[in-house]
Amino acid sequence: MDAPNSRLSALASLRRADRRATGTPASLRRAKRRATGLLLVAAALFAAMRVLADGRGWAGYAEAAAEAAMIGGLADWFAVTALFRHPLGIPIPHTAIIPRRKDAIGASLGGFVQDNFFEPDDVARWVAEQAPAETLGRWLAAEGDAGLVSGPALGRLLETLVSGGHHRAMVDAAVERADRFLVDNYETLRDRIAEEAPVYTPKVLDHHIFNRLHRGVRGVLADMADDPNHELRLRIDAGLRSYAQRLQTNHRLAARVEEALARAGESLQSDGALQNRVDRWLVTATSLLARHAQAEVANVIGATVARWDADDTSARIERRVGRDLQFIRINGTLVGALAGLAIHGVKQVL
């Protein structure tokens, strides 16, 4: 079993090394040869017509087509080459655009992804279409490798999330959701507190106590939202780390968690009302996460591109799109030839 895998890995390594050594994939090299070959054919035809013919009749049309084809081919060769490097190594202004503008391109790419792929409403709509609660239920209730592997695996995942700070967006979403709940349910909560208060306390006093409590809790939530190092946030981090460690070492706790999640998965598959509630919660949570992650995604893309070497970035992009760009050179040569024929024909008529 290992031998075939080893041979495949070795072959893949050789192919990667070959790509690094040659600098360009074979398809790109072939496309460049075709574009350059067509340009050389146009140059040879032009030279032949100038030397062997007198420029009259069909020879004039051939010469005009070849001349215009050379102009179009050379212009498009310059335009394509200027994207990735200085043509002929000459530092002409506004050439080697990608190496020179690498950081700006990375920032623009990050902004494009942020604006077009992490729009909270679009992300929420996509999540809603996936029936996430039912899918989550099937995953939780599945057995073996198809589902939740183990409590220790959950613990390791949780530990990784907390260590990388990836849980902070969830905490932000929970804080925002809690504050919105307090605002939206102000009167309901106030009346419930009044009902639970002793009968001998005046309702005015009950409302005053509730208002102070309500403002105090909202103030704590506001402080948590503004301060990434808030004491309660640090306690949440510590509690999650401790729980992650216990999941990995306490087999009884891990078994209880696995059993509870399996039961929750079965309920999610069978209870339509629960599915609807969880779907709404997941859609809301996803929208909040997308909103918090928008700027972070753009920063990650921009920072990643900024770390790349300028020449290496240019080579990466050319390997991806360079083959298609060679067709611009081919089309420029052919369109130039047609334009030359048309212009020469108009000259003959006039």
GROMACS .gro file of C-alpha atoms in nm:
model
  350
    1MET     CA    1   0.000   0.000   0.000
    2ASP     CA    2   0.282   0.237   0.081
    3ALA     CA    3   0.488   0.177  -0.232
    4PRO     CA    4   0.239   0.317  -0.486
    5ASN     CA    5   0.176   0.617  -0.263
    6SER     CA    6   0.550   0.675  -0.234
    7ARG     CA    7   0.592   0.656  -0.611
    8LEU     CA    8   0.303   0.898  -0.665
    9SER     CA    9   0.446   1.140  -0.409
   10ALA     CA   10   0.788   1.121  -0.573
   11LEU     CA   11   0.637   1.180  -0.917
   12ALA     CA   12   0.441   1.481  -0.788
   13SER     CA   13   0.759   1.620  -0.631
   14LEU     CA   14   0.947   1.581  -0.960
   15ARG     CA   15   0.670   1.760  -1.148
   16ARG     CA   16   0.670   2.046  -0.897
   17ALA     CA   17   1.050   2.069  -0.923
   18ASP     CA   18   1.024   2.070  -1.303
   19ARG     CA   19   0.772   2.354  -1.293
   20ARG     CA   20   1.000   2.552  -1.061
   21ALA     CA   21   1.301   2.485  -1.281
   22THR     CA   22   1.137   2.575  -1.610
   23GLY     CA   23   0.951   2.871  -1.462
   24THR     CA   24   0.649   2.824  -1.689
   25PRO     CA   25   0.414   2.530  -1.758
   26ALA     CA   26   0.431   2.356  -2.096
   27SER     CA   27   0.095   2.495  -2.211
   28LEU     CA   28   0.216   2.852  -2.157
   29ARG     CA   29   0.538   2.786  -2.345
   30ARG     CA   30   0.344   2.641  -2.638
   31ALA     CA   31   0.107   2.941  -2.644
   32LYS     CA   32   0.405   3.179  -2.645
   33ARG     CA   33   0.566   2.989  -2.932
   34ARG     CA   34   0.246   3.005  -3.137
   35ALA     CA   35   0.203   3.381  -3.082
   36THR     CA   36   0.569   3.451  -3.158
   37GLY     CA   37   0.564   3.218  -3.459
   38LEU     CA   38   0.264   3.398  -3.608
   39LEU     CA   39   0.441   3.731  -3.563
   40LEU     CA   40   0.754   3.593  -3.736
   41VAL     CA   41   0.542   3.464  -4.025
   42ALA     CA   42   0.397   3.814  -4.070
   43ALA     CA   43   0.748   3.965  -4.062
   44ALA     CA   44   0.877   3.711  -4.316
   45LEU     CA   45   0.581   3.775  -4.548
   46PHE     CA   46   0.635   4.151  -4.526
   47ALA     CA   47   1.005   4.114  -4.604
   48ALA     CA   48   0.933   3.882  -4.896
   49MET     CA   49   0.675   4.117  -5.045
   50ARG     CA   50   0.910   4.413  -5.017
   51VAL     CA   51   1.197   4.228  -5.181
   52LEU     CA   52   1.024   4.012  -5.444
   53ALA     CA   53   0.713   4.210  -5.543
   54ASP     CA   54   0.640   4.560  -5.664
   55GLY     CA   55   0.349   4.627  -5.429
   56ARG     CA   56   0.085   4.614  -5.700
   57GLY     CA   57  -0.221   4.394  -5.724
   58TRP     CA   58  -0.247   4.108  -5.478
   59ALA     CA   59   0.112   4.168  -5.358
   60GLY     CA   60   0.011   4.510  -5.228
   61TYR     CA   61  -0.268   4.358  -5.025
   62ALA     CA   62  -0.034   4.091  -4.886
   63GLU     CA   63   0.229   4.350  -4.795
   64ALA     CA   64  -0.026   4.577  -4.624
   65ALA     CA   65  -0.176   4.286  -4.430
   66ALA     CA   66   0.169   4.165  -4.318
   67GLU     CA   67   0.278   4.515  -4.214
   68ALA     CA   68  -0.037   4.577  -4.008
   69ALA     CA   69  -0.013   4.227  -3.859
   70MET     CA   70   0.341   4.302  -3.737
   71ILE     CA   71   0.226   4.629  -3.582
   72GLY     CA   72  -0.069   4.466  -3.405
   73GLY     CA   73   0.137   4.168  -3.290
   74LEU     CA   74   0.423   4.383  -3.158
   75ALA     CA   75   0.184   4.621  -2.979
   76ASP     CA   76   0.007   4.335  -2.802
   77TRP     CA   77   0.339   4.161  -2.722
   78PHE     CA   78   0.450   4.482  -2.552
   79ALA     CA   79   0.120   4.517  -2.362
   80VAL     CA   80   0.121   4.156  -2.235
   81THR     CA   81   0.491   4.158  -2.145
   82ALA     CA   82   0.461   4.492  -1.964
   83LEU     CA   83   0.221   4.334  -1.716
   84PHE     CA   84   0.488   4.098  -1.581
   85ARG     CA   85   0.828   4.250  -1.658
   86HIS     CA   86   1.017   4.523  -1.844
   87PRO     CA   87   1.008   4.443  -2.220
   88LEU     CA   88   1.359   4.343  -2.337
   89GLY     CA   89   1.479   4.434  -1.986
   90ILE     CA   90   1.444   4.806  -2.059
   91PRO     CA   91   1.292   4.994  -1.758
   92ILE     CA   92   1.029   5.175  -1.964
   93PRO     CA   93   0.782   5.374  -1.745
   94HIS     CA   94   0.455   5.199  -1.662
   95THR     CA   95   0.590   4.848  -1.735
   96ALA     CA   96   0.645   4.553  -1.496
   97ILE     CA   97   0.308   4.655  -1.356
   98ILE     CA   98   0.240   4.348  -1.140
   99PRO     CA   99   0.579   4.341  -0.960
  100ARG     CA  100   0.569   4.718  -0.910
  101ARG     CA  101   0.205   4.732  -0.793
  102LYS     CA  102   0.199   4.400  -0.605
  103ASP     CA  103   0.091   4.538  -0.267
  104ALA     CA  104  -0.182   4.756  -0.418
  105ILE     CA  105  -0.310   4.458  -0.618
  106GLY     CA  106  -0.323   4.248  -0.298
  107ALA     CA  107  -0.517   4.518  -0.115
  108SER     CA  108  -0.758   4.553  -0.408
  109LEU     CA  109  -0.808   4.178  -0.423
  110GLY     CA  110  -0.882   4.170  -0.050
  111GLY     CA  111  -1.134   4.451  -0.089
  112PHE     CA  112  -1.297   4.271  -0.383
  113VAL     CA  113  -1.338   3.949  -0.184
  114GLN     CA  114  -1.463   4.144   0.118
  115ASP     CA  115  -1.726   4.333  -0.081
  116ASN     CA  116  -1.843   4.052  -0.309
  117PHE     CA  117  -1.799   3.725  -0.119
  118PHE     CA  118  -1.847   3.820   0.247
  119GLU     CA  119  -2.156   4.038   0.219
  120PRO     CA  120  -2.351   3.936   0.535
  121ASP     CA  121  -2.690   3.922   0.361
  122ASP     CA  122  -2.556   3.704   0.079
  123VAL     CA  123  -2.380   3.469   0.321
  124ALA     CA  124  -2.694   3.442   0.536
  125ARG     CA  125  -2.908   3.369   0.229
  126TRP     CA  126  -2.671   3.094   0.116
  127VAL     CA  127  -2.666   2.935   0.463
  128ALA     CA  128  -3.047   2.942   0.480
  129GLU     CA  129  -3.069   2.756   0.147
  130GLN     CA  130  -2.851   2.472   0.281
  131ALA     CA  131  -3.099   2.366   0.556
  132PRO     CA  132  -2.814   2.385   0.811
  133ALA     CA  133  -3.004   2.247   1.112
  134GLU     CA  134  -3.099   1.923   0.936
  135THR     CA  135  -2.745   1.881   0.801
  136LEU     CA  136  -2.602   1.945   1.146
  137GLY     CA  137  -2.843   1.690   1.292
  138ARG     CA  138  -2.732   1.419   1.050
  139TRP     CA  139  -2.367   1.490   1.129
  140LEU     CA  140  -2.418   1.484   1.504
  141ALA     CA  141  -2.626   1.165   1.496
  142ALA     CA  142  -2.393   0.978   1.256
  143GLU     CA  143  -2.171   0.708   1.396
  144GLY     CA  144  -1.803   0.639   1.337
  145ASP     CA  145  -1.594   0.839   1.097
  146ALA     CA  146  -1.903   0.977   0.921
  147GLY     CA  147  -1.999   1.184   1.219
  148LEU     CA  148  -1.854   1.328   1.537
  149VAL     CA  149  -1.534   1.131   1.591
  150SER     CA  150  -1.484   1.174   1.964
  151GLY     CA  151  -1.493   1.405   2.262
  152PRO     CA  152  -1.112   1.437   2.264
  153ALA     CA  153  -1.123   1.541   1.900
  154LEU     CA  154  -1.373   1.811   1.992
  155GLY     CA  155  -1.143   1.918   2.273
  156ARG     CA  156  -0.846   1.949   2.038
  157LEU     CA  157  -1.056   2.147   1.792
  158LEU     CA  158  -1.180   2.381   2.066
  159GLU     CA  159  -0.825   2.427   2.196
  160THR     CA  160  -0.703   2.517   1.846
  161LEU     CA  161  -0.986   2.766   1.796
  162VAL     CA  162  -0.919   2.938   2.128
  163SER     CA  163  -0.540   2.942   2.082
  164GLY     CA  164  -0.579   3.106   1.741
  165GLY     CA  165  -0.837   3.354   1.866
  166HIS     CA  166  -1.092   3.221   1.617
  167HIS     CA  167  -1.361   3.205   1.886
  168ARG     CA  168  -1.356   3.583   1.937
  169ALA     CA  169  -1.596   3.648   1.651
  170MET     CA  170  -1.842   3.409   1.818
  171VAL     CA  171  -1.803   3.595   2.147
  172ASP     CA  172  -1.858   3.926   1.966
  173ALA     CA  173  -2.171   3.783   1.803
  174ALA     CA  174  -2.299   3.654   2.139
  175VAL     CA  175  -2.239   3.991   2.308
  176GLU     CA  176  -2.419   4.176   2.029
  177ARG     CA  177  -2.704   3.926   2.032
  178ALA     CA  178  -2.740   3.955   2.410
  179ASP     CA  179  -2.757   4.334   2.395
  180ARG     CA  180  -3.015   4.321   2.117
  181PHE     CA  181  -3.223   4.076   2.325
  182LEU     CA  182  -3.220   4.314   2.622
  183VAL     CA  183  -3.332   4.604   2.403
  184ASP     CA  184  -3.600   4.414   2.212
  185ASN     CA  185  -3.749   4.253   2.524
  186TYR     CA  186  -3.723   4.547   2.763
  187GLU     CA  187  -4.093   4.562   2.859
  188THR     CA  188  -4.133   4.184   2.883
  189LEU     CA  189  -3.835   4.155   3.117
  190ARG     CA  190  -3.947   4.455   3.324
  191ASP     CA  191  -4.295   4.310   3.373
  192ARG     CA  192  -4.155   3.968   3.462
  193ILE     CA  193  -3.927   4.119   3.727
  194ALA     CA  194  -4.224   4.312   3.867
  195GLU     CA  195  -4.427   3.989   3.890
  196GLU     CA  196  -4.148   3.813   4.079
  197ALA     CA  197  -4.092   4.103   4.320
  198PRO     CA  198  -4.245   4.092   4.673
  199VAL     CA  199  -4.604   4.219   4.680
  200TYR     CA  200  -4.522   4.481   4.942
  201THR     CA  201  -4.264   4.669   4.728
  202PRO     CA  202  -4.401   4.958   4.520
  203LYS     CA  203  -4.408   4.900   4.146
  204VAL     CA  204  -4.218   5.227   4.097
  205LEU     CA  205  -3.932   5.085   4.304
  206ASP     CA  206  -3.943   4.757   4.109
  207HIS     CA  207  -3.915   4.947   3.782
  208HIS     CA  208  -3.632   5.163   3.919
  209ILE     CA  209  -3.434   4.856   4.027
  210PHE     CA  210  -3.495   4.688   3.694
  211ASN     CA  211  -3.383   4.995   3.497
  212ARG     CA  212  -3.059   5.016   3.691
  213LEU     CA  213  -3.000   4.643   3.642
  214HIS     CA  214  -3.085   4.670   3.272
  215ARG     CA  215  -2.846   4.963   3.220
  216GLY     CA  216  -2.575   4.788   3.419
  217VAL     CA  217  -2.590   4.469   3.215
  218ARG     CA  218  -2.595   4.663   2.887
  219GLY     CA  219  -2.298   4.865   3.014
  220VAL     CA  220  -2.101   4.547   3.081
  221LEU     CA  221  -2.186   4.418   2.733
  222ALA     CA  222  -2.077   4.750   2.579
  223ASP     CA  223  -1.747   4.733   2.768
  224MET     CA  224  -1.692   4.377   2.642
  225ALA     CA  225  -1.764   4.485   2.286
  226ASP     CA  226  -1.511   4.771   2.308
  227ASP     CA  227  -1.234   4.600   2.504
  228PRO     CA  228  -1.079   4.282   2.358
  229ASN     CA  229  -0.898   4.229   2.690
  230HIS     CA  230  -1.205   4.274   2.910
  231GLU     CA  231  -1.195   4.066   3.229
  232LEU     CA  232  -1.503   3.866   3.131
  233ARG     CA  233  -1.354   3.790   2.790
  234LEU     CA  234  -1.038   3.663   2.958
  235ARG     CA  235  -1.249   3.446   3.189
  236ILE     CA  236  -1.435   3.304   2.888
  237ASP     CA  237  -1.101   3.226   2.721
  238ALA     CA  238  -0.971   3.055   3.034
  239GLY     CA  239  -1.294   2.859   3.077
  240LEU     CA  240  -1.289   2.738   2.716
  241ARG     CA  241  -0.925   2.632   2.744
  242SER     CA  242  -0.998   2.442   3.064
  243TYR     CA  243  -1.300   2.273   2.911
  244ALA     CA  244  -1.099   2.179   2.601
  245GLN     CA  245  -0.837   2.015   2.821
  246ARG     CA  246  -1.102   1.826   3.020
  247LEU     CA  247  -1.260   1.695   2.701
  248GLN     CA  248  -0.924   1.547   2.604
  249THR     CA  249  -0.841   1.392   2.942
  250ASN     CA  250  -1.173   1.318   3.115
  251HIS     CA  251  -1.324   1.017   2.937
  252ARG     CA  252  -1.648   1.034   3.134
  253LEU     CA  253  -1.705   1.398   3.036
  254ALA     CA  254  -1.618   1.322   2.673
  255ALA     CA  255  -1.867   1.034   2.667
  256ARG     CA  256  -2.141   1.253   2.813
  257VAL     CA  257  -2.075   1.523   2.553
  258GLU     CA  258  -2.081   1.269   2.268
  259GLU     CA  259  -2.408   1.122   2.394
  260ALA     CA  260  -2.568   1.465   2.436
  261LEU     CA  261  -2.463   1.572   2.088
  262ALA     CA  262  -2.598   1.249   1.938
  263ARG     CA  263  -2.935   1.307   2.108
  264ALA     CA  264  -2.935   1.666   1.986
  265GLY     CA  265  -2.868   1.543   1.632
  266GLU     CA  266  -3.163   1.304   1.647
  267SER     CA  267  -3.389   1.584   1.771
  268LEU     CA  268  -3.273   1.815   1.493
  269GLN     CA  269  -3.367   1.551   1.234
  270SER     CA  270  -3.712   1.476   1.373
  271ASP     CA  271  -3.838   1.804   1.524
  272GLY     CA  272  -3.941   2.051   1.250
  273ALA     CA  273  -4.004   2.337   1.494
  274LEU     CA  274  -3.659   2.291   1.646
  275GLN     CA  275  -3.506   2.284   1.298
  276ASN     CA  276  -3.670   2.618   1.217
  277ARG     CA  277  -3.544   2.779   1.540
  278VAL     CA  278  -3.189   2.648   1.491
  279ASP     CA  279  -3.191   2.750   1.124
  280ARG     CA  280  -3.285   3.106   1.221
  281TRP     CA  281  -3.019   3.114   1.489
  282LEU     CA  282  -2.750   2.977   1.255
  283VAL     CA  283  -2.843   3.222   0.981
  284THR     CA  284  -2.826   3.514   1.226
  285ALA     CA  285  -2.497   3.392   1.374
  286THR     CA  286  -2.346   3.341   1.029
  287SER     CA  287  -2.448   3.690   0.921
  288LEU     CA  288  -2.286   3.839   1.231
  289LEU     CA  289  -1.970   3.634   1.179
  290ALA     CA  290  -1.949   3.741   0.816
  291ARG     CA  291  -1.981   4.104   0.917
  292HIS     CA  292  -1.705   4.069   1.176
  293ALA     CA  293  -1.485   3.868   0.937
  294GLN     CA  294  -1.512   4.103   0.637
  295ALA     CA  295  -1.227   4.335   0.730
  296GLU     CA  296  -1.017   4.048   0.866
  297VAL     CA  297  -1.043   3.855   0.538
  298ALA     CA  298  -0.937   4.161   0.338
  299ASN     CA  299  -0.642   4.217   0.575
  300VAL     CA  300  -0.531   3.854   0.552
  301ILE     CA  301  -0.534   3.858   0.170
  302GLY     CA  302  -0.353   4.191   0.153
  303ALA     CA  303  -0.092   4.087   0.410
  304THR     CA  304  -0.035   3.751   0.238
  305VAL     CA  305   0.027   3.911  -0.101
  306ALA     CA  306   0.248   4.175   0.061
  307ARG     CA  307   0.475   3.898   0.199
  308TRP     CA  308   0.525   3.748  -0.147
  309ASP     CA  309   0.835   3.832  -0.348
  310ALA     CA  310   0.750   4.070  -0.632
  311ASP     CA  311   0.907   3.858  -0.908
  312ASP     CA  312   0.756   3.539  -0.762
  313THR     CA  313   0.411   3.703  -0.753
  314SER     CA  314   0.445   3.802  -1.117
  315ALA     CA  315   0.552   3.448  -1.209
  316ARG     CA  316   0.260   3.294  -1.018
  317ILE     CA  317   0.006   3.513  -1.195
  318GLU     CA  318   0.166   3.457  -1.534
  319ARG     CA  319   0.155   3.080  -1.485
  320ARG     CA  320  -0.219   3.108  -1.414
  321VAL     CA  321  -0.334   3.351  -1.685
  322GLY     CA  322  -0.038   3.383  -1.920
  323ARG     CA  323  -0.167   3.120  -2.166
  324ASP     CA  324  -0.491   3.313  -2.217
  325LEU     CA  325  -0.300   3.638  -2.259
  326GLN     CA  326  -0.102   3.486  -2.547
  327PHE     CA  327  -0.428   3.465  -2.741
  328ILE     CA  328  -0.443   3.844  -2.715
  329ARG     CA  329  -0.115   3.853  -2.905
  330ILE     CA  330  -0.249   3.608  -3.166
  331ASN     CA  331  -0.572   3.802  -3.204
  332GLY     CA  332  -0.381   4.129  -3.230
  333THR     CA  333  -0.173   3.989  -3.514
  334LEU     CA  334  -0.477   3.855  -3.701
  335VAL     CA  335  -0.693   4.162  -3.644
  336GLY     CA  336  -0.402   4.380  -3.754
  337ALA     CA  337  -0.377   4.182  -4.079
  338LEU     CA  338  -0.750   4.227  -4.146
  339ALA     CA  339  -0.727   4.598  -4.068
  340GLY     CA  340  -0.430   4.630  -4.306
  341LEU     CA  341  -0.627   4.460  -4.584
  342ALA     CA  342  -0.926   4.691  -4.525
  343ILE     CA  343  -0.715   5.007  -4.518
  344HIS     CA  344  -0.524   4.907  -4.832
  345GLY     CA  345  -0.853   4.830  -5.008
  346VAL     CA  346  -0.989   5.173  -4.917
  347LYS     CA  347  -0.669   5.333  -5.050
  348GLN     CA  348  -0.709   5.152  -5.380
  349VAL     CA  349  -1.068   5.271  -5.416
  350LEU     CA  350  -0.978   5.630  -5.339
   0.00000   0.00000   0.00000
